[in-house]
């Protein structure tokens, strides 16, 4: 019985280690900076420091799905400003040497579920976007949340 | 022996059930999209371009430096922001009943501006061509003043009366 208990104990240890599959770290907000009324502004996914950056850590080889909850407006009180994400505004790199300026998987669609495997150095996700301020856009600081959900598929 | 094995298997299944909810674990990350919108541009036509009384057959000019009679716009926005200026100029002034026309012309030096670095309307910071697109910067005080002069060319048989027309200045941020 002691032998079985020991096996059971190690099974649990193994499972708990194996099942904490991934962890999402937010490295950078999507930062548009100063915006002039009437002048749309684009932040490319490859622009370090301005594009949004997420880092997914976990067991190399684990498959994960990535889903974004994307806002269509940024807000300042009752004022809204249109925020656009195109079908090519996302990039992912699972390589050992992630490179935002030349990502492994480029021009991905953030509006659809993305499925990739965590690499030996984790998985980096970058996101760009466009804001379209109106000519009489109320001045001030606008913000909105972008939520990413990373799910371990078990594959 | 079998009873122990049975208990072990039941225990194992129980443990799997306990742990399995995390097997399809989800992780969430939330970032913010951030932007700061600066002040919108304001363009105010503060003085009309006024030729006053005009004699038929005699051209009359108003210089851009003539305080109170040259046209004047005041632009306000963000300090040092680059803007484009585009004037829509009439080729004639028209009577209220739209039956008579008085020709007007603008030369390439008929407009000027001051961004705070010059001495105002009589000694502006620079001269601009009102017929062409200009790119300037608002001053450190977040303003730019533009003046315009012109010349009316009444014919010898010019119909008497009051003439007017719109001179439109369109200003837009370039984003720079």
PDB file of C-alpha atoms in Angstrom:
ATOM      1  CA  UNK A   1       0.000   0.000   0.000  1.00  0.00           C
ATOM      2  CA  UNK A   2       2.860   2.354   0.783  1.00  0.00           C
ATOM      3  CA  UNK A   3       4.221   1.678  -2.671  1.00  0.00           C
ATOM      4  CA  UNK A   4       0.894   2.579  -4.258  1.00  0.00           C
ATOM      5  CA  UNK A   5       0.646   5.729  -2.198  1.00  0.00           C
ATOM      6  CA  UNK A   6       4.088   6.758  -3.329  1.00  0.00           C
ATOM      7  CA  UNK A   7       3.130   6.186  -6.963  1.00  0.00           C
ATOM      8  CA  UNK A   8      -0.042   8.172  -6.400  1.00  0.00           C
ATOM      9  CA  UNK A   9       1.915  10.997  -4.817  1.00  0.00           C
ATOM     10  CA  UNK A  10       4.319  11.205  -7.758  1.00  0.00           C
ATOM     11  CA  UNK A  11       1.401  11.013 -10.198  1.00  0.00           C
ATOM     12  CA  UNK A  12      -0.113  14.061  -8.547  1.00  0.00           C
ATOM     13  CA  UNK A  13       3.191  15.902  -8.550  1.00  0.00           C
ATOM     14  CA  UNK A  14       3.632  15.114 -12.235  1.00  0.00           C
ATOM     15  CA  UNK A  15       0.096  16.100 -13.099  1.00  0.00           C
ATOM     16  CA  UNK A  16       0.143  19.352 -11.208  1.00  0.00           C
ATOM     17  CA  UNK A  17       3.392  20.289 -12.896  1.00  0.00           C
ATOM     18  CA  UNK A  18       2.161  19.220 -16.289  1.00  0.00           C
ATOM     19  CA  UNK A  19      -1.228  20.890 -16.032  1.00  0.00           C
ATOM     20  CA  UNK A  20      -0.026  24.344 -15.079  1.00  0.00           C
ATOM     21  CA  UNK A  21       0.493  24.571 -18.808  1.00  0.00           C
ATOM     22  CA  UNK A  22       0.968  28.249 -19.497  1.00  0.00           C
ATOM     23  CA  UNK A  23       1.126  31.659 -18.004  1.00  0.00           C
ATOM     24  CA  UNK A  24       0.387  34.955 -19.729  1.00  0.00           C
ATOM     25  CA  UNK A  25       2.504  37.991 -19.020  1.00  0.00           C
ATOM     26  CA  UNK A  26       1.696  41.429 -20.330  1.00  0.00           C
ATOM     27  CA  UNK A  27       4.887  43.113 -21.437  1.00  0.00           C
ATOM     28  CA  UNK A  28       3.588  46.185 -23.204  1.00  0.00           C
ATOM     29  CA  UNK A  29       0.403  48.172 -23.755  1.00  0.00           C
ATOM     30  CA  UNK A  30      -0.710  49.243 -27.211  1.00  0.00           C
ATOM     31  CA  UNK A  31       0.459  52.837 -27.044  1.00  0.00           C
ATOM     32  CA  UNK A  32      -0.616  55.403 -29.616  1.00  0.00           C
ATOM     33  CA  UNK A  33       0.857  58.396 -27.822  1.00  0.00           C
ATOM     34  CA  UNK A  34      -0.150  61.853 -28.995  1.00  0.00           C
ATOM     35  CA  UNK A  35      -2.934  61.899 -31.544  1.00  0.00           C
ATOM     36  CA  UNK A  36      -4.147  64.846 -33.592  1.00  0.00           C
ATOM     37  CA  UNK A  37      -7.870  65.292 -34.263  1.00  0.00           C
ATOM     38  CA  UNK A  38      -8.715  64.177 -37.787  1.00  0.00           C
ATOM     39  CA  UNK A  39      -5.429  62.333 -38.313  1.00  0.00           C
ATOM     40  CA  UNK A  40      -5.648  58.527 -38.049  1.00  0.00           C
ATOM     41  CA  UNK A  41      -2.646  56.907 -36.416  1.00  0.00           C
ATOM     42  CA  UNK A  42      -1.309  53.410 -36.974  1.00  0.00           C
ATOM     43  CA  UNK A  43       0.884  51.401 -34.653  1.00  0.00           C
ATOM     44  CA  UNK A  44       2.502  48.464 -36.392  1.00  0.00           C
ATOM     45  CA  UNK A  45       2.738  45.120 -34.606  1.00  0.00           C
ATOM     46  CA  UNK A  46       6.454  45.205 -35.319  1.00  0.00           C
ATOM     47  CA  UNK A  47       7.088  48.494 -33.532  1.00  0.00           C
ATOM     48  CA  UNK A  48       8.843  47.629 -30.303  1.00  0.00           C
ATOM     49  CA  UNK A  49       7.676  49.559 -27.295  1.00  0.00           C
ATOM     50  CA  UNK A  50       4.455  50.754 -28.891  1.00  0.00           C
ATOM     51  CA  UNK A  51       2.769  47.581 -30.125  1.00  0.00           C
ATOM     52  CA  UNK A  52       1.054  45.426 -27.528  1.00  0.00           C
ATOM     53  CA  UNK A  53       3.197  42.512 -26.376  1.00  0.00           C
ATOM     54  CA  UNK A  54       2.128  39.387 -24.516  1.00  0.00           C
ATOM     55  CA  UNK A  55       4.385  36.597 -23.416  1.00  0.00           C
ATOM     56  CA  UNK A  56       3.094  33.085 -22.884  1.00  0.00           C
ATOM     57  CA  UNK A  57       5.321  30.808 -20.867  1.00  0.00           C
ATOM     58  CA  UNK A  58       4.817  27.111 -20.431  1.00  0.00           C
ATOM     59  CA  UNK A  59       6.015  23.703 -21.424  1.00  0.00           C
ATOM     60  CA  UNK A  60       7.689  23.704 -24.812  1.00  0.00           C
ATOM     61  CA  UNK A  61       5.619  21.822 -27.333  1.00  0.00           C
ATOM     62  CA  UNK A  62       2.292  22.395 -25.599  1.00  0.00           C
ATOM     63  CA  UNK A  63      -0.415  23.541 -27.975  1.00  0.00           C
ATOM     64  CA  UNK A  64      -2.428  26.592 -26.994  1.00  0.00           C
ATOM     65  CA  UNK A  65      -5.249  28.551 -28.525  1.00  0.00           C
ATOM     66  CA  UNK A  66      -5.140  32.322 -28.400  1.00  0.00           C
ATOM     67  CA  UNK A  67      -8.252  34.456 -28.477  1.00  0.00           C
ATOM     68  CA  UNK A  68      -8.499  38.219 -28.311  1.00  0.00           C
ATOM     69  CA  UNK A  69     -11.403  40.250 -27.019  1.00  0.00           C
ATOM     70  CA  UNK A  70     -10.875  43.370 -29.091  1.00  0.00           C
ATOM     71  CA  UNK A  71     -12.533  46.717 -28.446  1.00  0.00           C
ATOM     72  CA  UNK A  72     -13.837  48.805 -31.323  1.00  0.00           C
ATOM     73  CA  UNK A  73     -13.596  52.087 -29.471  1.00  0.00           C
ATOM     74  CA  UNK A  74     -11.359  53.807 -26.982  1.00  0.00           C
ATOM     75  CA  UNK A  75     -13.092  55.823 -24.342  1.00  0.00           C
ATOM     76  CA  UNK A  76     -12.729  58.995 -22.384  1.00  0.00           C
ATOM     77  CA  UNK A  77     -15.816  59.428 -20.264  1.00  0.00           C
ATOM     78  CA  UNK A  78     -18.679  59.685 -22.722  1.00  0.00           C
ATOM     79  CA  UNK A  79     -16.358  60.352 -25.652  1.00  0.00           C
ATOM     80  CA  UNK A  80     -15.418  57.512 -27.992  1.00  0.00           C
ATOM     81  CA  UNK A  81     -12.704  57.158 -30.568  1.00  0.00           C
ATOM     82  CA  UNK A  82     -12.756  54.444 -33.186  1.00  0.00           C
ATOM     83  CA  UNK A  83     -10.133  51.721 -32.809  1.00  0.00           C
ATOM     84  CA  UNK A  84      -9.506  49.363 -35.706  1.00  0.00           C
ATOM     85  CA  UNK A  85      -7.733  46.022 -35.774  1.00  0.00           C
ATOM     86  CA  UNK A  86      -7.088  44.671 -39.247  1.00  0.00           C
ATOM     87  CA  UNK A  87      -6.866  41.011 -40.181  1.00  0.00           C
ATOM     88  CA  UNK A  88      -3.080  41.273 -40.338  1.00  0.00           C
ATOM     89  CA  UNK A  89      -2.441  43.178 -37.123  1.00  0.00           C
ATOM     90  CA  UNK A  90      -1.097  40.276 -35.078  1.00  0.00           C
ATOM     91  CA  UNK A  91       2.207  38.420 -35.073  1.00  0.00           C
ATOM     92  CA  UNK A  92       3.577  35.494 -33.076  1.00  0.00           C
ATOM     93  CA  UNK A  93       7.034  34.132 -32.502  1.00  0.00           C
ATOM     94  CA  UNK A  94       7.674  30.765 -30.860  1.00  0.00           C
ATOM     95  CA  UNK A  95      11.281  30.469 -31.908  1.00  0.00           C
ATOM     96  CA  UNK A  96      14.264  30.320 -29.609  1.00  0.00           C
ATOM     97  CA  UNK A  97      15.190  33.853 -30.659  1.00  0.00           C
ATOM     98  CA  UNK A  98      11.963  35.852 -30.902  1.00  0.00           C
ATOM     99  CA  UNK A  99      12.187  38.889 -33.145  1.00  0.00           C
ATOM    100  CA  UNK A 100       9.412  41.439 -33.160  1.00  0.00           C
ATOM    101  CA  UNK A 101      10.743  43.170 -36.259  1.00  0.00           C
ATOM    102  CA  UNK A 102      10.674  39.923 -38.217  1.00  0.00           C
ATOM    103  CA  UNK A 103       8.333  37.567 -36.395  1.00  0.00           C
ATOM    104  CA  UNK A 104       8.108  33.861 -37.140  1.00  0.00           C
ATOM    105  CA  UNK A 105       4.385  34.068 -37.879  1.00  0.00           C
ATOM    106  CA  UNK A 106       3.376  37.410 -39.329  1.00  0.00           C
ATOM    107  CA  UNK A 107       0.166  39.061 -40.501  1.00  0.00           C
ATOM    108  CA  UNK A 108      -2.152  36.974 -38.337  1.00  0.00           C
ATOM    109  CA  UNK A 109      -5.810  37.755 -37.835  1.00  0.00           C
ATOM    110  CA  UNK A 110      -6.526  38.740 -34.213  1.00  0.00           C
ATOM    111  CA  UNK A 111     -10.265  38.375 -34.809  1.00  0.00           C
ATOM    112  CA  UNK A 112      -9.983  34.601 -35.077  1.00  0.00           C
ATOM    113  CA  UNK A 113      -8.664  31.897 -32.783  1.00  0.00           C
ATOM    114  CA  UNK A 114      -4.977  31.288 -33.282  1.00  0.00           C
ATOM    115  CA  UNK A 115      -3.458  27.898 -32.466  1.00  0.00           C
ATOM    116  CA  UNK A 116       0.259  27.504 -31.907  1.00  0.00           C
ATOM    117  CA  UNK A 117       2.707  25.496 -29.839  1.00  0.00           C
ATOM    118  CA  UNK A 118       4.788  27.047 -27.112  1.00  0.00           C
ATOM    119  CA  UNK A 119       8.413  27.146 -28.117  1.00  0.00           C
ATOM    120  CA  UNK A 120      11.537  26.560 -26.111  1.00  0.00           C
ATOM    121  CA  UNK A 121      11.592  30.251 -25.278  1.00  0.00           C
ATOM    122  CA  UNK A 122       7.856  30.566 -24.764  1.00  0.00           C
ATOM    123  CA  UNK A 123       5.535  32.320 -27.162  1.00  0.00           C
ATOM    124  CA  UNK A 124       5.455  36.021 -27.925  1.00  0.00           C
ATOM    125  CA  UNK A 125       2.384  37.759 -29.288  1.00  0.00           C
ATOM    126  CA  UNK A 126       2.357  41.255 -30.758  1.00  0.00           C
ATOM    127  CA  UNK A 127      -0.617  43.340 -31.729  1.00  0.00           C
ATOM    128  CA  UNK A 128      -0.891  46.626 -33.609  1.00  0.00           C
ATOM    129  CA  UNK A 129      -3.897  48.760 -34.501  1.00  0.00           C
ATOM    130  CA  UNK A 130      -5.261  51.997 -35.899  1.00  0.00           C
ATOM    131  CA  UNK A 131      -7.147  54.784 -34.187  1.00  0.00           C
ATOM    132  CA  UNK A 132      -9.338  57.196 -36.082  1.00  0.00           C
ATOM    133  CA  UNK A 133      -9.912  60.431 -34.168  1.00  0.00           C
ATOM    134  CA  UNK A 134     -12.633  62.714 -35.445  1.00  0.00           C
ATOM    135  CA  UNK A 135     -11.953  66.280 -36.515  1.00  0.00           C
ATOM    136  CA  UNK A 136     -13.562  67.533 -33.326  1.00  0.00           C
ATOM    137  CA  UNK A 137     -12.409  64.683 -31.109  1.00  0.00           C
ATOM    138  CA  UNK A 138     -12.537  65.693 -27.471  1.00  0.00           C
ATOM    139  CA  UNK A 139      -9.036  66.168 -26.171  1.00  0.00           C
ATOM    140  CA  UNK A 140      -7.700  64.001 -23.381  1.00  0.00           C
ATOM    141  CA  UNK A 141      -6.427  60.531 -22.578  1.00  0.00           C
ATOM    142  CA  UNK A 142      -8.364  57.633 -24.068  1.00  0.00           C
ATOM    143  CA  UNK A 143      -8.067  53.987 -23.141  1.00  0.00           C
ATOM    144  CA  UNK A 144      -9.701  50.598 -23.581  1.00  0.00           C
ATOM    145  CA  UNK A 145      -8.940  47.051 -22.530  1.00  0.00           C
ATOM    146  CA  UNK A 146      -7.677  44.326 -24.808  1.00  0.00           C
ATOM    147  CA  UNK A 147      -8.076  40.888 -23.265  1.00  0.00           C
ATOM    148  CA  UNK A 148      -6.201  37.838 -24.443  1.00  0.00           C
ATOM    149  CA  UNK A 149      -7.235  34.333 -23.461  1.00  0.00           C
ATOM    150  CA  UNK A 150      -4.702  31.543 -23.815  1.00  0.00           C
ATOM    151  CA  UNK A 151      -6.046  28.028 -23.476  1.00  0.00           C
ATOM    152  CA  UNK A 152      -4.118  24.815 -23.255  1.00  0.00           C
ATOM    153  CA  UNK A 153      -5.605  22.363 -25.756  1.00  0.00           C
ATOM    154  CA  UNK A 154      -4.029  19.268 -24.245  1.00  0.00           C
ATOM    155  CA  UNK A 155      -2.370  18.357 -27.533  1.00  0.00           C
TER     156      UNK A 155
ATOM    157  CA  UNK B   1      -4.750  -7.456  -2.223  1.00  0.00           C
ATOM    158  CA  UNK B   2      -7.521  -6.843  -4.742  1.00  0.00           C
ATOM    159  CA  UNK B   3      -9.305  -4.666  -2.240  1.00  0.00           C
ATOM    160  CA  UNK B   4      -6.205  -2.508  -1.803  1.00  0.00           C
ATOM    161  CA  UNK B   5      -5.753  -2.263  -5.553  1.00  0.00           C
ATOM    162  CA  UNK B   6      -9.403  -1.338  -5.928  1.00  0.00           C
ATOM    163  CA  UNK B   7      -9.030   1.396  -3.304  1.00  0.00           C
ATOM    164  CA  UNK B   8      -5.929   2.666  -5.022  1.00  0.00           C
ATOM    165  CA  UNK B   9      -7.678   2.862  -8.401  1.00  0.00           C
ATOM    166  CA  UNK B  10     -10.653   4.647  -6.862  1.00  0.00           C
ATOM    167  CA  UNK B  11      -8.238   7.047  -5.186  1.00  0.00           C
ATOM    168  CA  UNK B  12      -6.430   7.623  -8.463  1.00  0.00           C
ATOM    169  CA  UNK B  13      -9.683   8.348 -10.313  1.00  0.00           C
ATOM    170  CA  UNK B  14     -10.687  10.726  -7.550  1.00  0.00           C
ATOM    171  CA  UNK B  15      -7.367  12.494  -7.832  1.00  0.00           C
ATOM    172  CA  UNK B  16      -7.728  12.781 -11.604  1.00  0.00           C
ATOM    173  CA  UNK B  17     -11.184  14.252 -11.158  1.00  0.00           C
ATOM    174  CA  UNK B  18      -9.794  16.700  -8.672  1.00  0.00           C
ATOM    175  CA  UNK B  19      -7.004  17.803 -10.924  1.00  0.00           C
ATOM    176  CA  UNK B  20      -8.662  17.559 -14.328  1.00  0.00           C
ATOM    177  CA  UNK B  21     -10.526  20.904 -14.104  1.00  0.00           C
ATOM    178  CA  UNK B  22      -7.197  22.616 -14.578  1.00  0.00           C
ATOM    179  CA  UNK B  23      -6.354  20.418 -17.550  1.00  0.00           C
ATOM    180  CA  UNK B  24      -8.030  22.821 -19.933  1.00  0.00           C
ATOM    181  CA  UNK B  25      -6.735  25.781 -17.925  1.00  0.00           C
ATOM    182  CA  UNK B  26      -7.146  29.220 -19.354  1.00  0.00           C
ATOM    183  CA  UNK B  27      -4.920  32.154 -18.713  1.00  0.00           C
ATOM    184  CA  UNK B  28      -5.963  35.728 -19.265  1.00  0.00           C
ATOM    185  CA  UNK B  29      -3.927  38.785 -19.927  1.00  0.00           C
ATOM    186  CA  UNK B  30      -5.306  42.300 -20.173  1.00  0.00           C
ATOM    187  CA  UNK B  31      -3.542  45.236 -21.680  1.00  0.00           C
ATOM    188  CA  UNK B  32      -4.708  48.700 -22.420  1.00  0.00           C
ATOM    189  CA  UNK B  33      -4.811  50.614 -25.652  1.00  0.00           C
ATOM    190  CA  UNK B  34      -3.773  54.147 -24.784  1.00  0.00           C
ATOM    191  CA  UNK B  35      -3.903  57.422 -26.687  1.00  0.00           C
ATOM    192  CA  UNK B  36      -3.850  61.092 -25.877  1.00  0.00           C
ATOM    193  CA  UNK B  37      -5.866  63.322 -28.170  1.00  0.00           C
ATOM    194  CA  UNK B  38      -4.647  66.871 -28.377  1.00  0.00           C
ATOM    195  CA  UNK B  39      -6.724  70.021 -28.766  1.00  0.00           C
ATOM    196  CA  UNK B  40      -8.719  70.395 -31.956  1.00  0.00           C
ATOM    197  CA  UNK B  41      -7.847  73.243 -34.256  1.00  0.00           C
ATOM    198  CA  UNK B  42      -9.835  76.415 -34.064  1.00  0.00           C
ATOM    199  CA  UNK B  43      -9.862  78.874 -36.962  1.00  0.00           C
ATOM    200  CA  UNK B  44     -11.552  82.192 -36.439  1.00  0.00           C
ATOM    201  CA  UNK B  45     -11.932  84.797 -39.151  1.00  0.00           C
ATOM    202  CA  UNK B  46     -11.263  87.846 -37.017  1.00  0.00           C
ATOM    203  CA  UNK B  47     -11.193  90.600 -39.649  1.00  0.00           C
ATOM    204  CA  UNK B  48     -12.814  90.818 -43.080  1.00  0.00           C
ATOM    205  CA  UNK B  49     -10.834  91.953 -46.111  1.00  0.00           C
ATOM    206  CA  UNK B  50     -12.391  95.356 -46.594  1.00  0.00           C
ATOM    207  CA  UNK B  51     -11.867  97.490 -49.689  1.00  0.00           C
ATOM    208  CA  UNK B  52     -14.308 100.189 -48.640  1.00  0.00           C
ATOM    209  CA  UNK B  53     -15.506 102.597 -51.311  1.00  0.00           C
ATOM    210  CA  UNK B  54     -14.276 101.717 -54.800  1.00  0.00           C
ATOM    211  CA  UNK B  55     -14.353 104.000 -57.829  1.00  0.00           C
ATOM    212  CA  UNK B  56     -15.341 102.477 -61.195  1.00  0.00           C
ATOM    213  CA  UNK B  57     -12.334 102.032 -63.444  1.00  0.00           C
ATOM    214  CA  UNK B  58      -9.782 102.404 -60.636  1.00  0.00           C
ATOM    215  CA  UNK B  59      -8.182  99.367 -59.107  1.00  0.00           C
ATOM    216  CA  UNK B  60      -7.914  99.307 -55.349  1.00  0.00           C
ATOM    217  CA  UNK B  61      -5.535  97.269 -53.265  1.00  0.00           C
ATOM    218  CA  UNK B  62      -5.491  96.446 -49.579  1.00  0.00           C
ATOM    219  CA  UNK B  63      -2.128  95.399 -48.271  1.00  0.00           C
ATOM    220  CA  UNK B  64      -1.832  92.425 -45.942  1.00  0.00           C
ATOM    221  CA  UNK B  65      -0.157  94.672 -43.386  1.00  0.00           C
ATOM    222  CA  UNK B  66      -3.073  97.121 -43.210  1.00  0.00           C
ATOM    223  CA  UNK B  67      -4.452  96.696 -39.726  1.00  0.00           C
ATOM    224  CA  UNK B  68      -8.228  96.617 -39.686  1.00  0.00           C
ATOM    225  CA  UNK B  69      -8.733  96.261 -43.441  1.00  0.00           C
ATOM    226  CA  UNK B  70      -6.621  93.241 -44.407  1.00  0.00           C
ATOM    227  CA  UNK B  71      -8.289  89.878 -43.836  1.00  0.00           C
ATOM    228  CA  UNK B  72      -7.200  88.131 -40.664  1.00  0.00           C
ATOM    229  CA  UNK B  73      -7.595  84.631 -39.281  1.00  0.00           C
ATOM    230  CA  UNK B  74      -6.504  83.414 -35.879  1.00  0.00           C
ATOM    231  CA  UNK B  75      -5.666  79.739 -35.601  1.00  0.00           C
ATOM    232  CA  UNK B  76      -5.287  78.008 -32.248  1.00  0.00           C
ATOM    233  CA  UNK B  77      -4.341  74.419 -31.476  1.00  0.00           C
ATOM    234  CA  UNK B  78      -1.337  72.602 -30.107  1.00  0.00           C
ATOM    235  CA  UNK B  79       1.922  74.453 -29.622  1.00  0.00           C
ATOM    236  CA  UNK B  80       4.444  73.796 -32.410  1.00  0.00           C
ATOM    237  CA  UNK B  81       2.113  71.427 -34.257  1.00  0.00           C
ATOM    238  CA  UNK B  82       2.478  71.351 -38.021  1.00  0.00           C
ATOM    239  CA  UNK B  83      -0.566  72.441 -40.001  1.00  0.00           C
ATOM    240  CA  UNK B  84      -1.491  72.865 -43.629  1.00  0.00           C
ATOM    241  CA  UNK B  85      -3.182  76.021 -44.857  1.00  0.00           C
ATOM    242  CA  UNK B  86      -5.330  76.025 -47.943  1.00  0.00           C
ATOM    243  CA  UNK B  87      -7.161  79.152 -49.060  1.00  0.00           C
ATOM    244  CA  UNK B  88     -10.154  79.117 -51.319  1.00  0.00           C
ATOM    245  CA  UNK B  89     -10.085  82.439 -53.131  1.00  0.00           C
ATOM    246  CA  UNK B  90     -12.915  84.005 -55.079  1.00  0.00           C
ATOM    247  CA  UNK B  91     -12.298  85.491 -58.519  1.00  0.00           C
ATOM    248  CA  UNK B  92     -15.087  88.023 -58.072  1.00  0.00           C
ATOM    249  CA  UNK B  93     -17.147  89.769 -55.458  1.00  0.00           C
ATOM    250  CA  UNK B  94     -20.868  89.649 -56.024  1.00  0.00           C
ATOM    251  CA  UNK B  95     -23.820  91.913 -55.240  1.00  0.00           C
ATOM    252  CA  UNK B  96     -26.522  90.609 -52.926  1.00  0.00           C
ATOM    253  CA  UNK B  97     -28.863  89.996 -55.885  1.00  0.00           C
ATOM    254  CA  UNK B  98     -26.026  88.125 -57.673  1.00  0.00           C
ATOM    255  CA  UNK B  99     -26.501  90.265 -60.789  1.00  0.00           C
ATOM    256  CA  UNK B 100     -23.203  92.202 -60.762  1.00  0.00           C
ATOM    257  CA  UNK B 101     -19.614  91.023 -60.304  1.00  0.00           C
ATOM    258  CA  UNK B 102     -16.475  92.825 -59.247  1.00  0.00           C
ATOM    259  CA  UNK B 103     -13.230  91.109 -60.142  1.00  0.00           C
ATOM    260  CA  UNK B 104     -10.668  90.480 -57.413  1.00  0.00           C
ATOM    261  CA  UNK B 105      -7.121  89.199 -57.655  1.00  0.00           C
ATOM    262  CA  UNK B 106      -4.496  87.978 -55.229  1.00  0.00           C
ATOM    263  CA  UNK B 107      -0.776  88.040 -55.869  1.00  0.00           C
ATOM    264  CA  UNK B 108       1.722  85.433 -54.699  1.00  0.00           C
ATOM    265  CA  UNK B 109       2.802  87.728 -51.851  1.00  0.00           C
ATOM    266  CA  UNK B 110      -0.628  88.823 -50.707  1.00  0.00           C
ATOM    267  CA  UNK B 111      -0.674  86.731 -47.509  1.00  0.00           C
ATOM    268  CA  UNK B 112       1.489  86.634 -44.420  1.00  0.00           C
ATOM    269  CA  UNK B 113       1.602  84.900 -41.079  1.00  0.00           C
ATOM    270  CA  UNK B 114       2.994  85.268 -37.616  1.00  0.00           C
ATOM    271  CA  UNK B 115       3.601  82.388 -35.266  1.00  0.00           C
ATOM    272  CA  UNK B 116       4.838  84.602 -32.487  1.00  0.00           C
ATOM    273  CA  UNK B 117       8.362  84.896 -33.816  1.00  0.00           C
ATOM    274  CA  UNK B 118       7.620  88.002 -35.853  1.00  0.00           C
ATOM    275  CA  UNK B 119       6.411  91.468 -35.022  1.00  0.00           C
ATOM    276  CA  UNK B 120       2.725  91.014 -35.780  1.00  0.00           C
ATOM    277  CA  UNK B 121       0.797  92.168 -38.831  1.00  0.00           C
ATOM    278  CA  UNK B 122       3.156  94.957 -39.835  1.00  0.00           C
ATOM    279  CA  UNK B 123       6.289  92.825 -39.448  1.00  0.00           C
ATOM    280  CA  UNK B 124       5.076  89.244 -39.789  1.00  0.00           C
ATOM    281  CA  UNK B 125       7.208  86.139 -39.484  1.00  0.00           C
ATOM    282  CA  UNK B 126       6.778  85.256 -43.139  1.00  0.00           C
ATOM    283  CA  UNK B 127       4.934  85.674 -46.432  1.00  0.00           C
ATOM    284  CA  UNK B 128       2.852  82.987 -48.094  1.00  0.00           C
ATOM    285  CA  UNK B 129       1.223  82.606 -51.473  1.00  0.00           C
ATOM    286  CA  UNK B 130      -2.535  82.572 -50.897  1.00  0.00           C
ATOM    287  CA  UNK B 131      -3.069  80.614 -54.113  1.00  0.00           C
ATOM    288  CA  UNK B 132      -0.883  77.725 -52.994  1.00  0.00           C
ATOM    289  CA  UNK B 133      -0.937  75.186 -50.230  1.00  0.00           C
ATOM    290  CA  UNK B 134       1.277  76.111 -47.261  1.00  0.00           C
ATOM    291  CA  UNK B 135       2.675  74.042 -44.425  1.00  0.00           C
ATOM    292  CA  UNK B 136       3.504  75.919 -41.250  1.00  0.00           C
ATOM    293  CA  UNK B 137       3.752  75.329 -37.535  1.00  0.00           C
ATOM    294  CA  UNK B 138       1.719  76.889 -34.792  1.00  0.00           C
ATOM    295  CA  UNK B 139       3.842  78.972 -32.509  1.00  0.00           C
ATOM    296  CA  UNK B 140       5.057  78.161 -29.050  1.00  0.00           C
ATOM    297  CA  UNK B 141       1.968  79.970 -27.824  1.00  0.00           C
ATOM    298  CA  UNK B 142      -0.189  77.501 -29.800  1.00  0.00           C
ATOM    299  CA  UNK B 143      -1.434  80.186 -32.180  1.00  0.00           C
ATOM    300  CA  UNK B 144      -0.844  81.287 -35.737  1.00  0.00           C
ATOM    301  CA  UNK B 145      -2.274  84.443 -37.260  1.00  0.00           C
ATOM    302  CA  UNK B 146      -2.706  84.779 -41.025  1.00  0.00           C
ATOM    303  CA  UNK B 147      -3.396  87.962 -42.965  1.00  0.00           C
ATOM    304  CA  UNK B 148      -4.444  88.469 -46.544  1.00  0.00           C
ATOM    305  CA  UNK B 149      -4.614  91.445 -48.842  1.00  0.00           C
ATOM    306  CA  UNK B 150      -5.826  91.726 -52.419  1.00  0.00           C
ATOM    307  CA  UNK B 151      -6.847  93.962 -55.284  1.00  0.00           C
ATOM    308  CA  UNK B 152     -10.284  94.642 -56.712  1.00  0.00           C
ATOM    309  CA  UNK B 153     -10.538  95.627 -60.362  1.00  0.00           C
ATOM    310  CA  UNK B 154     -13.768  97.527 -61.015  1.00  0.00           C
ATOM    311  CA  UNK B 155     -14.690  98.204 -64.633  1.00  0.00           C
ATOM    312  CA  UNK B 156     -15.490 101.674 -65.880  1.00  0.00           C
ATOM    313  CA  UNK B 157     -19.141 100.714 -66.003  1.00  0.00           C
ATOM    314  CA  UNK B 158     -19.124  98.808 -62.703  1.00  0.00           C
ATOM    315  CA  UNK B 159     -22.622  98.628 -61.223  1.00  0.00           C
ATOM    316  CA  UNK B 160     -22.890 100.532 -57.967  1.00  0.00           C
ATOM    317  CA  UNK B 161     -23.653  98.678 -54.763  1.00  0.00           C
ATOM    318  CA  UNK B 162     -22.222  96.447 -52.085  1.00  0.00           C
ATOM    319  CA  UNK B 163     -20.166  93.455 -53.167  1.00  0.00           C
ATOM    320  CA  UNK B 164     -18.939  90.537 -51.116  1.00  0.00           C
ATOM    321  CA  UNK B 165     -17.601  87.029 -51.349  1.00  0.00           C
ATOM    322  CA  UNK B 166     -16.189  84.403 -49.033  1.00  0.00           C
ATOM    323  CA  UNK B 167     -12.475  83.851 -48.632  1.00  0.00           C
ATOM    324  CA  UNK B 168     -12.095  80.487 -46.938  1.00  0.00           C
ATOM    325  CA  UNK B 169      -9.049  79.291 -45.037  1.00  0.00           C
ATOM    326  CA  UNK B 170      -8.895  75.550 -44.341  1.00  0.00           C
ATOM    327  CA  UNK B 171      -6.406  74.477 -41.709  1.00  0.00           C
ATOM    328  CA  UNK B 172      -5.586  70.880 -40.817  1.00  0.00           C
ATOM    329  CA  UNK B 173      -3.088  69.131 -38.612  1.00  0.00           C
ATOM    330  CA  UNK B 174      -0.541  67.059 -40.508  1.00  0.00           C
ATOM    331  CA  UNK B 175       0.111  64.875 -37.467  1.00  0.00           C
ATOM    332  CA  UNK B 176       3.738  66.006 -37.293  1.00  0.00           C
TER     333      UNK B 176
END
